[in-house]
CSV table of C-alpha atoms in Angstrom, one decimal:
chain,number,residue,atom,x,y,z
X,144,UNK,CA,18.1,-9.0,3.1
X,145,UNK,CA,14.3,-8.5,3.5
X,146,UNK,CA,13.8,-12.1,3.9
X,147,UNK,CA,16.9,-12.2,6.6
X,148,UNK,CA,15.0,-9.5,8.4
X,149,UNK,CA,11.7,-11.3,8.1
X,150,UNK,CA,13.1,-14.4,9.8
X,151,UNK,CA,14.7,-12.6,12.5
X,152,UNK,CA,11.2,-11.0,13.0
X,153,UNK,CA,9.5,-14.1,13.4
X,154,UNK,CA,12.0,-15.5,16.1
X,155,UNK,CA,11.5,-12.6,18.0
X,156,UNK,CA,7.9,-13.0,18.0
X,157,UNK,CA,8.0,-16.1,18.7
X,158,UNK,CA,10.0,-15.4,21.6
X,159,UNK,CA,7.5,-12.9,22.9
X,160,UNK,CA,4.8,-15.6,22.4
X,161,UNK,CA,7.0,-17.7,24.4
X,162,UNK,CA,7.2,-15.5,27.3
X,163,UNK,CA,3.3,-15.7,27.5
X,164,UNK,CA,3.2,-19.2,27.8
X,165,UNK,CA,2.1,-20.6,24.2
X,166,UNK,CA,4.3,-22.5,22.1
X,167,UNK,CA,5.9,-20.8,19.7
X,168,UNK,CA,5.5,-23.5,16.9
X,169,UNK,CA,2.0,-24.5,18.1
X,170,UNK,CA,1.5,-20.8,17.7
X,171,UNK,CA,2.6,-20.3,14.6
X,172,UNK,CA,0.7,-23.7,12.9
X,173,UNK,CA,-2.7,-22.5,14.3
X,174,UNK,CA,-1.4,-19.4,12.2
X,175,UNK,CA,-0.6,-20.9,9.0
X,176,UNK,CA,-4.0,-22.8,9.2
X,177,UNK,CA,-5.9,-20.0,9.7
X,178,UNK,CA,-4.3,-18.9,6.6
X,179,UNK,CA,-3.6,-21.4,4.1
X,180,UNK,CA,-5.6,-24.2,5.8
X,181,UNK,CA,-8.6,-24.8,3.2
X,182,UNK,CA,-9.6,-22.9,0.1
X,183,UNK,CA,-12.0,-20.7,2.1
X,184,UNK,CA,-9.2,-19.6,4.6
X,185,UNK,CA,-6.8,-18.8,1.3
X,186,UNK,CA,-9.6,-16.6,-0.6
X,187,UNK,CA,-9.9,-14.5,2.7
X,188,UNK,CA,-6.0,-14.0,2.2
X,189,UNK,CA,-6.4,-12.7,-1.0
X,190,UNK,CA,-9.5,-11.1,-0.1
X,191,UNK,CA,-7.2,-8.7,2.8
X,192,UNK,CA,-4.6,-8.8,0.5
X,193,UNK,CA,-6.9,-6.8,-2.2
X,194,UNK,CA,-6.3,-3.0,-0.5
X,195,UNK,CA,-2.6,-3.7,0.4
X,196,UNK,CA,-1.5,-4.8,-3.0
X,197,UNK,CA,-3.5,-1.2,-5.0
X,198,UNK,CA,-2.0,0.4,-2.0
X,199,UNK,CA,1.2,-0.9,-2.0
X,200,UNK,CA,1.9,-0.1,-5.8
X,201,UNK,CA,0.9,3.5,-5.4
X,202,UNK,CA,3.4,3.8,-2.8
X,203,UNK,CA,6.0,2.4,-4.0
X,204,UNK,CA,5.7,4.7,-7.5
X,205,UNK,CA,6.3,7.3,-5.1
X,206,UNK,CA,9.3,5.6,-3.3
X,207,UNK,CA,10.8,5.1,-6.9
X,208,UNK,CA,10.6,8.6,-7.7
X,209,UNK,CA,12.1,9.5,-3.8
X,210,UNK,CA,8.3,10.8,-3.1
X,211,UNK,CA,6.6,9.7,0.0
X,212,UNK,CA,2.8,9.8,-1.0
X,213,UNK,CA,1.8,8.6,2.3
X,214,UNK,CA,-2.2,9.6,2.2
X,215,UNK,CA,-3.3,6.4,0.5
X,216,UNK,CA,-6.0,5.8,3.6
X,217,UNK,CA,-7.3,9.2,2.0
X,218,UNK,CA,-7.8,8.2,-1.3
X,219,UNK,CA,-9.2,5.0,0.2
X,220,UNK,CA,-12.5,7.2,1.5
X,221,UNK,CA,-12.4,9.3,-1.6
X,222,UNK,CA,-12.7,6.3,-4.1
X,223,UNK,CA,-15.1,5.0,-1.7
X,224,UNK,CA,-17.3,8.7,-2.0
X,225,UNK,CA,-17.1,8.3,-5.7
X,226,UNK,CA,-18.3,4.9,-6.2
X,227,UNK,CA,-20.8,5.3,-3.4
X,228,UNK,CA,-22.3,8.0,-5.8
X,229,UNK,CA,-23.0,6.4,-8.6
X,230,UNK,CA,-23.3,3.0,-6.5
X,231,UNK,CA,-26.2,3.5,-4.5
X,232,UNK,CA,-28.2,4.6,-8.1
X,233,UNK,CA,-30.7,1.8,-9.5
X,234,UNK,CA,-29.6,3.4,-13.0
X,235,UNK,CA,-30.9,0.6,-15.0
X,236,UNK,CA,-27.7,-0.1,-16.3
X,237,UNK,CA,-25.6,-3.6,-16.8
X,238,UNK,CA,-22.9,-4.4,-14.6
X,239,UNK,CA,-20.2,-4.3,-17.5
X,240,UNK,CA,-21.1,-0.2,-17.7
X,241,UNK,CA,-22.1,0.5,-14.2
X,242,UNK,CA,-19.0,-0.9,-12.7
X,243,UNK,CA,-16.2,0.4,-14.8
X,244,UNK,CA,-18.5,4.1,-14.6
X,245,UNK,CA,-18.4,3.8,-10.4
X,246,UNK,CA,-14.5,3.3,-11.0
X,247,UNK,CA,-14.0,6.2,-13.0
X,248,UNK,CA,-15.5,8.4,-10.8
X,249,UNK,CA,-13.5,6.9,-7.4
X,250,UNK,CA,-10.4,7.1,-9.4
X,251,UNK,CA,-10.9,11.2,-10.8
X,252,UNK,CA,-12.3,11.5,-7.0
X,253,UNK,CA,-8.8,10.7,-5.9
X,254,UNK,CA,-6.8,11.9,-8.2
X,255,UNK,CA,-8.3,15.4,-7.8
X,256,UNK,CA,-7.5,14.6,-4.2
X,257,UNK,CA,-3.8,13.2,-5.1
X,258,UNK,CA,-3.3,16.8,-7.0
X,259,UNK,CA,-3.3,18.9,-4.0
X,260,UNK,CA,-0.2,17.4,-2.4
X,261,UNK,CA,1.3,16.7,-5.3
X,262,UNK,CA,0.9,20.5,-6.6
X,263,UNK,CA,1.6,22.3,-3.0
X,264,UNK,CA,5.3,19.4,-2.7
X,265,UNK,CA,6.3,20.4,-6.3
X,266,UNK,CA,5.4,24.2,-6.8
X,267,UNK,CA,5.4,25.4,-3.5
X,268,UNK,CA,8.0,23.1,-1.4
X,269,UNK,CA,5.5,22.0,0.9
X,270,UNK,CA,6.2,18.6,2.9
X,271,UNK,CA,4.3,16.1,1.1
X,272,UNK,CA,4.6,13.6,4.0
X,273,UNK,CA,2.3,16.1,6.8
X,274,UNK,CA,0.4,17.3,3.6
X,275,UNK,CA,-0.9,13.8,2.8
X,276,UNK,CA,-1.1,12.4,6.3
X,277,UNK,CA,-2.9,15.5,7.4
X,278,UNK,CA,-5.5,15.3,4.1
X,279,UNK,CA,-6.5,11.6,4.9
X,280,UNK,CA,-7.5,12.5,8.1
X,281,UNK,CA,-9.9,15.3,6.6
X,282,UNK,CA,-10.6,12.4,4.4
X,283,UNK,CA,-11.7,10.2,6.8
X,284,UNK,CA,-13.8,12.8,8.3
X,285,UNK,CA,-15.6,14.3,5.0
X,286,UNK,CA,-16.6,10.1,4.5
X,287,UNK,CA,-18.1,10.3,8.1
X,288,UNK,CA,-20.2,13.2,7.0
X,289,UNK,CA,-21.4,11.7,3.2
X,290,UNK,CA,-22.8,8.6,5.2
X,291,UNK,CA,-24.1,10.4,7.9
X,292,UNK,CA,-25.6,13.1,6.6
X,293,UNK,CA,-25.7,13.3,2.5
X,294,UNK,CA,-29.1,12.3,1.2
X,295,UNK,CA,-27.7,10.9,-2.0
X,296,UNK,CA,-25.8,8.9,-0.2
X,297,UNK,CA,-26.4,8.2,3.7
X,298,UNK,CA,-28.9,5.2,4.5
X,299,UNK,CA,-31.5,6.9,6.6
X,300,UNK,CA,-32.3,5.9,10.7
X,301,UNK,CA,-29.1,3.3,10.2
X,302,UNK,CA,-28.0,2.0,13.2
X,303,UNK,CA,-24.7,3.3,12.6
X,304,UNK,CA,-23.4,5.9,9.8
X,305,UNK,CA,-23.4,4.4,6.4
X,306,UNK,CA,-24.0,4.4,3.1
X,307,UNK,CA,-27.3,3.0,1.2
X,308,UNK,CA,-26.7,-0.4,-0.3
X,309,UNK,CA,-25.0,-0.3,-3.6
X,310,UNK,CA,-27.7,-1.4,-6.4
X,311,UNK,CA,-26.9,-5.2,-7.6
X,312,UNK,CA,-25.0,-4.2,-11.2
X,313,UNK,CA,-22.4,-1.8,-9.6
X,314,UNK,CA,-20.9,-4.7,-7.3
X,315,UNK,CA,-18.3,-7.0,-8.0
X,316,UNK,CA,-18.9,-10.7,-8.9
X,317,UNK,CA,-18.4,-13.2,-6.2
X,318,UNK,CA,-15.9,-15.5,-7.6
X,319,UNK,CA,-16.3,-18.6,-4.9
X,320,UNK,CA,-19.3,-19.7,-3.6
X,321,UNK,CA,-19.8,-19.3,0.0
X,322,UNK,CA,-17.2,-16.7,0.4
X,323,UNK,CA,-16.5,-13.6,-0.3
X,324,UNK,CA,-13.2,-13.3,-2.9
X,325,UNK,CA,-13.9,-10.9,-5.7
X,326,UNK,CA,-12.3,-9.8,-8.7
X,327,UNK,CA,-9.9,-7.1,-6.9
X,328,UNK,CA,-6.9,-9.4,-6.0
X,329,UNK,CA,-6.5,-10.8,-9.0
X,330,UNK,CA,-6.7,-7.2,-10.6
X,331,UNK,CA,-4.3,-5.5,-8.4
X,332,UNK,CA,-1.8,-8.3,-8.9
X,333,UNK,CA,-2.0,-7.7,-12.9
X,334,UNK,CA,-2.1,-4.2,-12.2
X,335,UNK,CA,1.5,-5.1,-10.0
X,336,UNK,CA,2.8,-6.6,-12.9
X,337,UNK,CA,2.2,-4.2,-15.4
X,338,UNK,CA,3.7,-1.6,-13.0
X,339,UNK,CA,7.3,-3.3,-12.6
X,340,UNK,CA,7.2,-3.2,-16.5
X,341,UNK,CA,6.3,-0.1,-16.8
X,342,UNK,CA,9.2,1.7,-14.3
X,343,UNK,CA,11.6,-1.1,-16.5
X,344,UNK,CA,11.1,-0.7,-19.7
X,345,UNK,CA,9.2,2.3,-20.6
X,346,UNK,CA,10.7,6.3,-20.8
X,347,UNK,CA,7.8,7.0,-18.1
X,348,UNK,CA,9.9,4.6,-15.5
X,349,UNK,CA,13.1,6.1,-16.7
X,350,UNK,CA,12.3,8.9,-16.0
X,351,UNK,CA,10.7,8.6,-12.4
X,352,UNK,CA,13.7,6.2,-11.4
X,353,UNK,CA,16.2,8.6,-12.5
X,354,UNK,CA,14.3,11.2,-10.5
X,355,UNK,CA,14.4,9.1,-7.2
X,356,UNK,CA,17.9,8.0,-7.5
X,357,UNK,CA,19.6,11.8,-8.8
X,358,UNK,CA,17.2,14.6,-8.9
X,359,UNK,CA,20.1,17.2,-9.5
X,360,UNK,CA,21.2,14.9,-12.7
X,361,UNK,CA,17.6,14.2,-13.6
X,362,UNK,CA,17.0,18.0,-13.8
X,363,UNK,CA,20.7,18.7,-15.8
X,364,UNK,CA,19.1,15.8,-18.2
X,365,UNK,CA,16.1,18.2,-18.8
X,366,UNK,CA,13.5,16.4,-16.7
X,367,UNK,CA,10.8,18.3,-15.5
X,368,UNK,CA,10.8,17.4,-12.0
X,369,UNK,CA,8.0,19.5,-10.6
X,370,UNK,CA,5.5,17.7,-13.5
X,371,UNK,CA,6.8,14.3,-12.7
X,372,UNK,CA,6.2,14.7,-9.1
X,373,UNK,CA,2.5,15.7,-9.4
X,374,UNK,CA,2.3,12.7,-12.2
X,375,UNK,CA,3.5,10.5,-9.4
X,376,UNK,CA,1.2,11.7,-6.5
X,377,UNK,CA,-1.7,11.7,-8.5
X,378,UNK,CA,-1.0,8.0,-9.8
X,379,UNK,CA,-0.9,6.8,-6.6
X,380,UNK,CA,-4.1,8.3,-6.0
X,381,UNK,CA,-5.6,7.0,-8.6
X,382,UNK,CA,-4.8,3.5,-7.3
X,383,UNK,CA,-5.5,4.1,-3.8
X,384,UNK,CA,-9.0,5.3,-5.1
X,385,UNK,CA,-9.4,2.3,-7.6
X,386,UNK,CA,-8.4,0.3,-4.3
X,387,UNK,CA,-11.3,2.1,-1.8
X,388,UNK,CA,-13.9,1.7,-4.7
X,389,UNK,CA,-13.5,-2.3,-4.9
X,390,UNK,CA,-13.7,-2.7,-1.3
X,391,UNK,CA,-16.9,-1.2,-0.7
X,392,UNK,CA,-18.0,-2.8,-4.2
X,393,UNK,CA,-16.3,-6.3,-3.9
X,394,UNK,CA,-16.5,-6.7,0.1
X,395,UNK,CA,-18.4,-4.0,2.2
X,396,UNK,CA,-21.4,-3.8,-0.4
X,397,UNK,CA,-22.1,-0.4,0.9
X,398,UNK,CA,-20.1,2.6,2.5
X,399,UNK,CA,-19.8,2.7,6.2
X,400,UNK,CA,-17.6,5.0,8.6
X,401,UNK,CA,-14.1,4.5,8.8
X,402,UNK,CA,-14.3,0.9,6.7
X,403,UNK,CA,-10.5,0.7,6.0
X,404,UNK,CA,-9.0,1.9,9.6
X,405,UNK,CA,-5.3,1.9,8.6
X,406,UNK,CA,-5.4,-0.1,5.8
X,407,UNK,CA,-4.0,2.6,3.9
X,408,UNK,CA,-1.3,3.3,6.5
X,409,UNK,CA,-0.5,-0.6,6.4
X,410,UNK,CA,0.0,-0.2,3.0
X,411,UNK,CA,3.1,2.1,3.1
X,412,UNK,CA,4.8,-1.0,5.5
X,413,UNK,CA,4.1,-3.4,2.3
X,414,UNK,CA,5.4,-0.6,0.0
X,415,UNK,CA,8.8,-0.5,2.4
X,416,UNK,CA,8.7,-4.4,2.7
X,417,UNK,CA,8.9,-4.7,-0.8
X,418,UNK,CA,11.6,-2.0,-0.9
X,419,UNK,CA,9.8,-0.2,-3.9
X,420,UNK,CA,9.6,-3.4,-6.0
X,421,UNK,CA,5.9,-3.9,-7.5
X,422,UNK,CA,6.9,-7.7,-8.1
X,423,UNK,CA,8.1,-7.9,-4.3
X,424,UNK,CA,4.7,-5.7,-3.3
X,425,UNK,CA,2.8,-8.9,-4.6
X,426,UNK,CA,4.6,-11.0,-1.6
X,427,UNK,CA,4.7,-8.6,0.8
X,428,UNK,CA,0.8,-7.8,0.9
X,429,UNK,CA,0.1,-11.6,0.6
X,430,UNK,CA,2.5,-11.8,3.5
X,431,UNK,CA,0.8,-9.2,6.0
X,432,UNK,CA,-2.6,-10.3,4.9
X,433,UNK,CA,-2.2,-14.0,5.7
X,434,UNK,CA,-0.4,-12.9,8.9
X,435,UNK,CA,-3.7,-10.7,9.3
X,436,UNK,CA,-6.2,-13.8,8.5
X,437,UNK,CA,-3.9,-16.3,10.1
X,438,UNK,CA,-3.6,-14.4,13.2
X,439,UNK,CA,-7.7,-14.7,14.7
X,440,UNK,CA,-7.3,-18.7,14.6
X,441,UNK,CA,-3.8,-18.4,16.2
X,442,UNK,CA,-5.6,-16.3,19.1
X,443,UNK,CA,-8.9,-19.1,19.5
X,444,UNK,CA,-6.8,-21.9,19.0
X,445,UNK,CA,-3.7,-21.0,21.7
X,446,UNK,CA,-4.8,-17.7,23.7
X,447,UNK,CA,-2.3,-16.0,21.9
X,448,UNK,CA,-3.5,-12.1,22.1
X,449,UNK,CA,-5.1,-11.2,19.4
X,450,UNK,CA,-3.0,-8.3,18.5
X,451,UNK,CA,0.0,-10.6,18.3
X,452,UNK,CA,0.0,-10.2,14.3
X,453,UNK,CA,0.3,-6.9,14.2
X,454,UNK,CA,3.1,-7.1,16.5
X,455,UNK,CA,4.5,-10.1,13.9
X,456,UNK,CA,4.1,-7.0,11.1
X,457,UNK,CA,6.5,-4.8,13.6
X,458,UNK,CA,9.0,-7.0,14.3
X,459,UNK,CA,9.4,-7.9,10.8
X,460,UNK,CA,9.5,-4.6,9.8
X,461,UNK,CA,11.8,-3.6,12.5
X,462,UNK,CA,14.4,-6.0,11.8
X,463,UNK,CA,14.4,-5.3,7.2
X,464,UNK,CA,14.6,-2.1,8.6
X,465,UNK,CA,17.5,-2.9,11.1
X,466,UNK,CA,19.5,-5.4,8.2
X,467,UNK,CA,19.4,-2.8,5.6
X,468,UNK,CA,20.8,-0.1,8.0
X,469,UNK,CA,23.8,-3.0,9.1
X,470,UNK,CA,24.0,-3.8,5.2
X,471,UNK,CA,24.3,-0.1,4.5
X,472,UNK,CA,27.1,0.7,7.1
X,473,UNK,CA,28.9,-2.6,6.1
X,474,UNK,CA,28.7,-1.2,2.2
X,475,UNK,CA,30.1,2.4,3.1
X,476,UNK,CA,33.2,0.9,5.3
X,477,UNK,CA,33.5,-1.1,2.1
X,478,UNK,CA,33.5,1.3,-0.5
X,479,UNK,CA,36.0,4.1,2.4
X,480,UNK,CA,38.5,1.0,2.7
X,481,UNK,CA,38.7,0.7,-1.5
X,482,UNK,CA,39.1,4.1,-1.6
X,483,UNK,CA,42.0,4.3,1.0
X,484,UNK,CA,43.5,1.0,-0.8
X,485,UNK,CA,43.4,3.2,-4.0
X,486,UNK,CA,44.6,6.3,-2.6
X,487,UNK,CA,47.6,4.1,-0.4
X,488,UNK,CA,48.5,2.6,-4.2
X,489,UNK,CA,48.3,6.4,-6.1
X,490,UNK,CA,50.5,7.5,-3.4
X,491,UNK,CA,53.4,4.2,-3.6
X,492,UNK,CA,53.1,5.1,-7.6
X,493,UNK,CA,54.2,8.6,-7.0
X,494,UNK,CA,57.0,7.9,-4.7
X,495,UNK,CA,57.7,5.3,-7.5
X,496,UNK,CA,58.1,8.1,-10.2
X,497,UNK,CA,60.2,10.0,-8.5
């Protein structure tokens, strides 16, 4: 079904790209080169990718367990504080301790952050969708002051608001000469992996599927709901922190203002492209960010606008959306006409009987 919708979004693209006078198919190649064209192209794939995949697992945890933890651009910037903190110190420590301790503290950052919602949807009945949304944007906004104005942490008479440059042992690795791939791809994917096991095969997953799927049988079962939810948000914190920290320690090297402009919000689309699945999350963040990569060579080479990929990511998501609505309606009319066939046959039994 997501993979019907997906091609029905890329005809309709490429009809749009028709109507201003490219060719669709020239279009698209320039894409795919821009992509998938030479090893440095792919590592900026994954390098996109990196954010989308932590992103996407978080929310999709919350989609599993019928929560929409929709404030992963907030944990993003609070990751981002917490490494910055310990990031910008010359502590005179190797990179195997100052890097794991710069994670730590992104990750509690966040989760402290992830708490609030979490607490206020599960105790108090608050909205966790406005809660989070509105919470990134005071996110966004408390970032803009650290690198502005914090003296621990803002780089004095910078040209623009940022953060000091993060001493040499709390950066990632640079895994390919002459670009800029790091660690964090590869680590989210594992971290992807370990997640679909996790909600298949361990009592913790049980227990949040069950919660997503029947929350009035989940509670009958004894399931603590309200613990499981803030469990939830605050794990998808955790991750969208993890995911802030190694892009300002793998790619941005330092802090600056707004340094992942929607990333998180794209995120949620990967999450809903993957329909929950942390395997599928893998595909579908590879997906946007070659799409993402792909899309600056499509506009050079053809004159394509450049925002045509992230109206690609729309249409795609558009149509999976539209196909799963069909699918559903074509289910239900389904499972009405068994149920009339089964109530038609009850009734010619009766009259049987008698």
């Amino acid at each position: 079904r997501t993979l019907f919708g997906i091609v029905l979004g890329l005809i309709a693209s490429g009809i749009l790209i028709a109507i201003s006078g490219v060719n669709p198919f020239v279009a698209y190649g320039s894409l795919i080169k821009g992509a998938f064209g030479n090893a440095q192209s792919f590592s900026n794939v994954l390098v996109r990718s990196s954010p989308l995949l932590l992103g996407g697992i978080g929310v999709s945890l919350g989609i599993k367990a019928g929560v929409w933890n929709l404030g992963m651009e907030g944990y993003m910037y609070l990751g981002a504080i917490g490494a910055s903190i310990l990031g910008v110190q010359d502590l005179g420590l190797p990179a195997f301790i100052h890097i794991p301790l710069c994670m730590i503290l992104a990750m509690a950052f966040a989760a402290v952050w992830g708490l609030i919602p979490g607490y206020l949807k599960a105790y108090k009945g608050v909205n966790e969708v406005t809660c989070s949304i509105m919470m990134s944007y005071i996110a966004i906004y408390l970032t803009n002051w650290v690198v502005s104005c914090l003296p621990l942490v803002a780089e004095e008479g910078a040209f623009y608001p940022m953060s000091k440059k993060f001493a040499g042992s709390a950066l990632l690795p640079i895994m390919m000469k002459g670009s800029s791939l790091h660690p964090g791809p590869f680590i989210a994917i594992i971290l992807c992996i370990i997640s679909y096991f996790i909600l298949n095969y361990t009592s913790f997953g049980f227990r949040t599927k069950m919660l997503g799927a029947n929350p009035n049988a989940a509670r009958y079962a004894g399931l603590d709901e309200k613990k499981q939810i803030v469990i939830i948000m605050m794990i998808g914190a955790l991750l969208g922190g993890f995911s802030g920290a190694v892009e300002v320690m793998g790619l941005k090297r330092r802090v600056y203002m707004e340094f992942v402009t929607n990333v998180g919000y794209e995120s949620v689309a990967v999450a809903l492209l993957a329909g929950g699945n942390p395997i599928g999350v893998i595909f579908s963040a590879l997906f946007f960010a070659a799409l993402k990569a792909g899309g600056a060579t499509m506009s050079i080479e053809t004159g394509v606008i450049s925002s045509m990929n992230s109206i690609i990511i729309a249409m795609c998501m558009l149509f999976v959306i539209g196909v799963g609505v069909v699918d559903s309606r074509r289910m239900s009319k389904v499972v009405d006409t068994s149920k009339d066939d089964e109530d038609e046959t009850d009734d010619s039994t009766a009259k049987e009987g008698n």
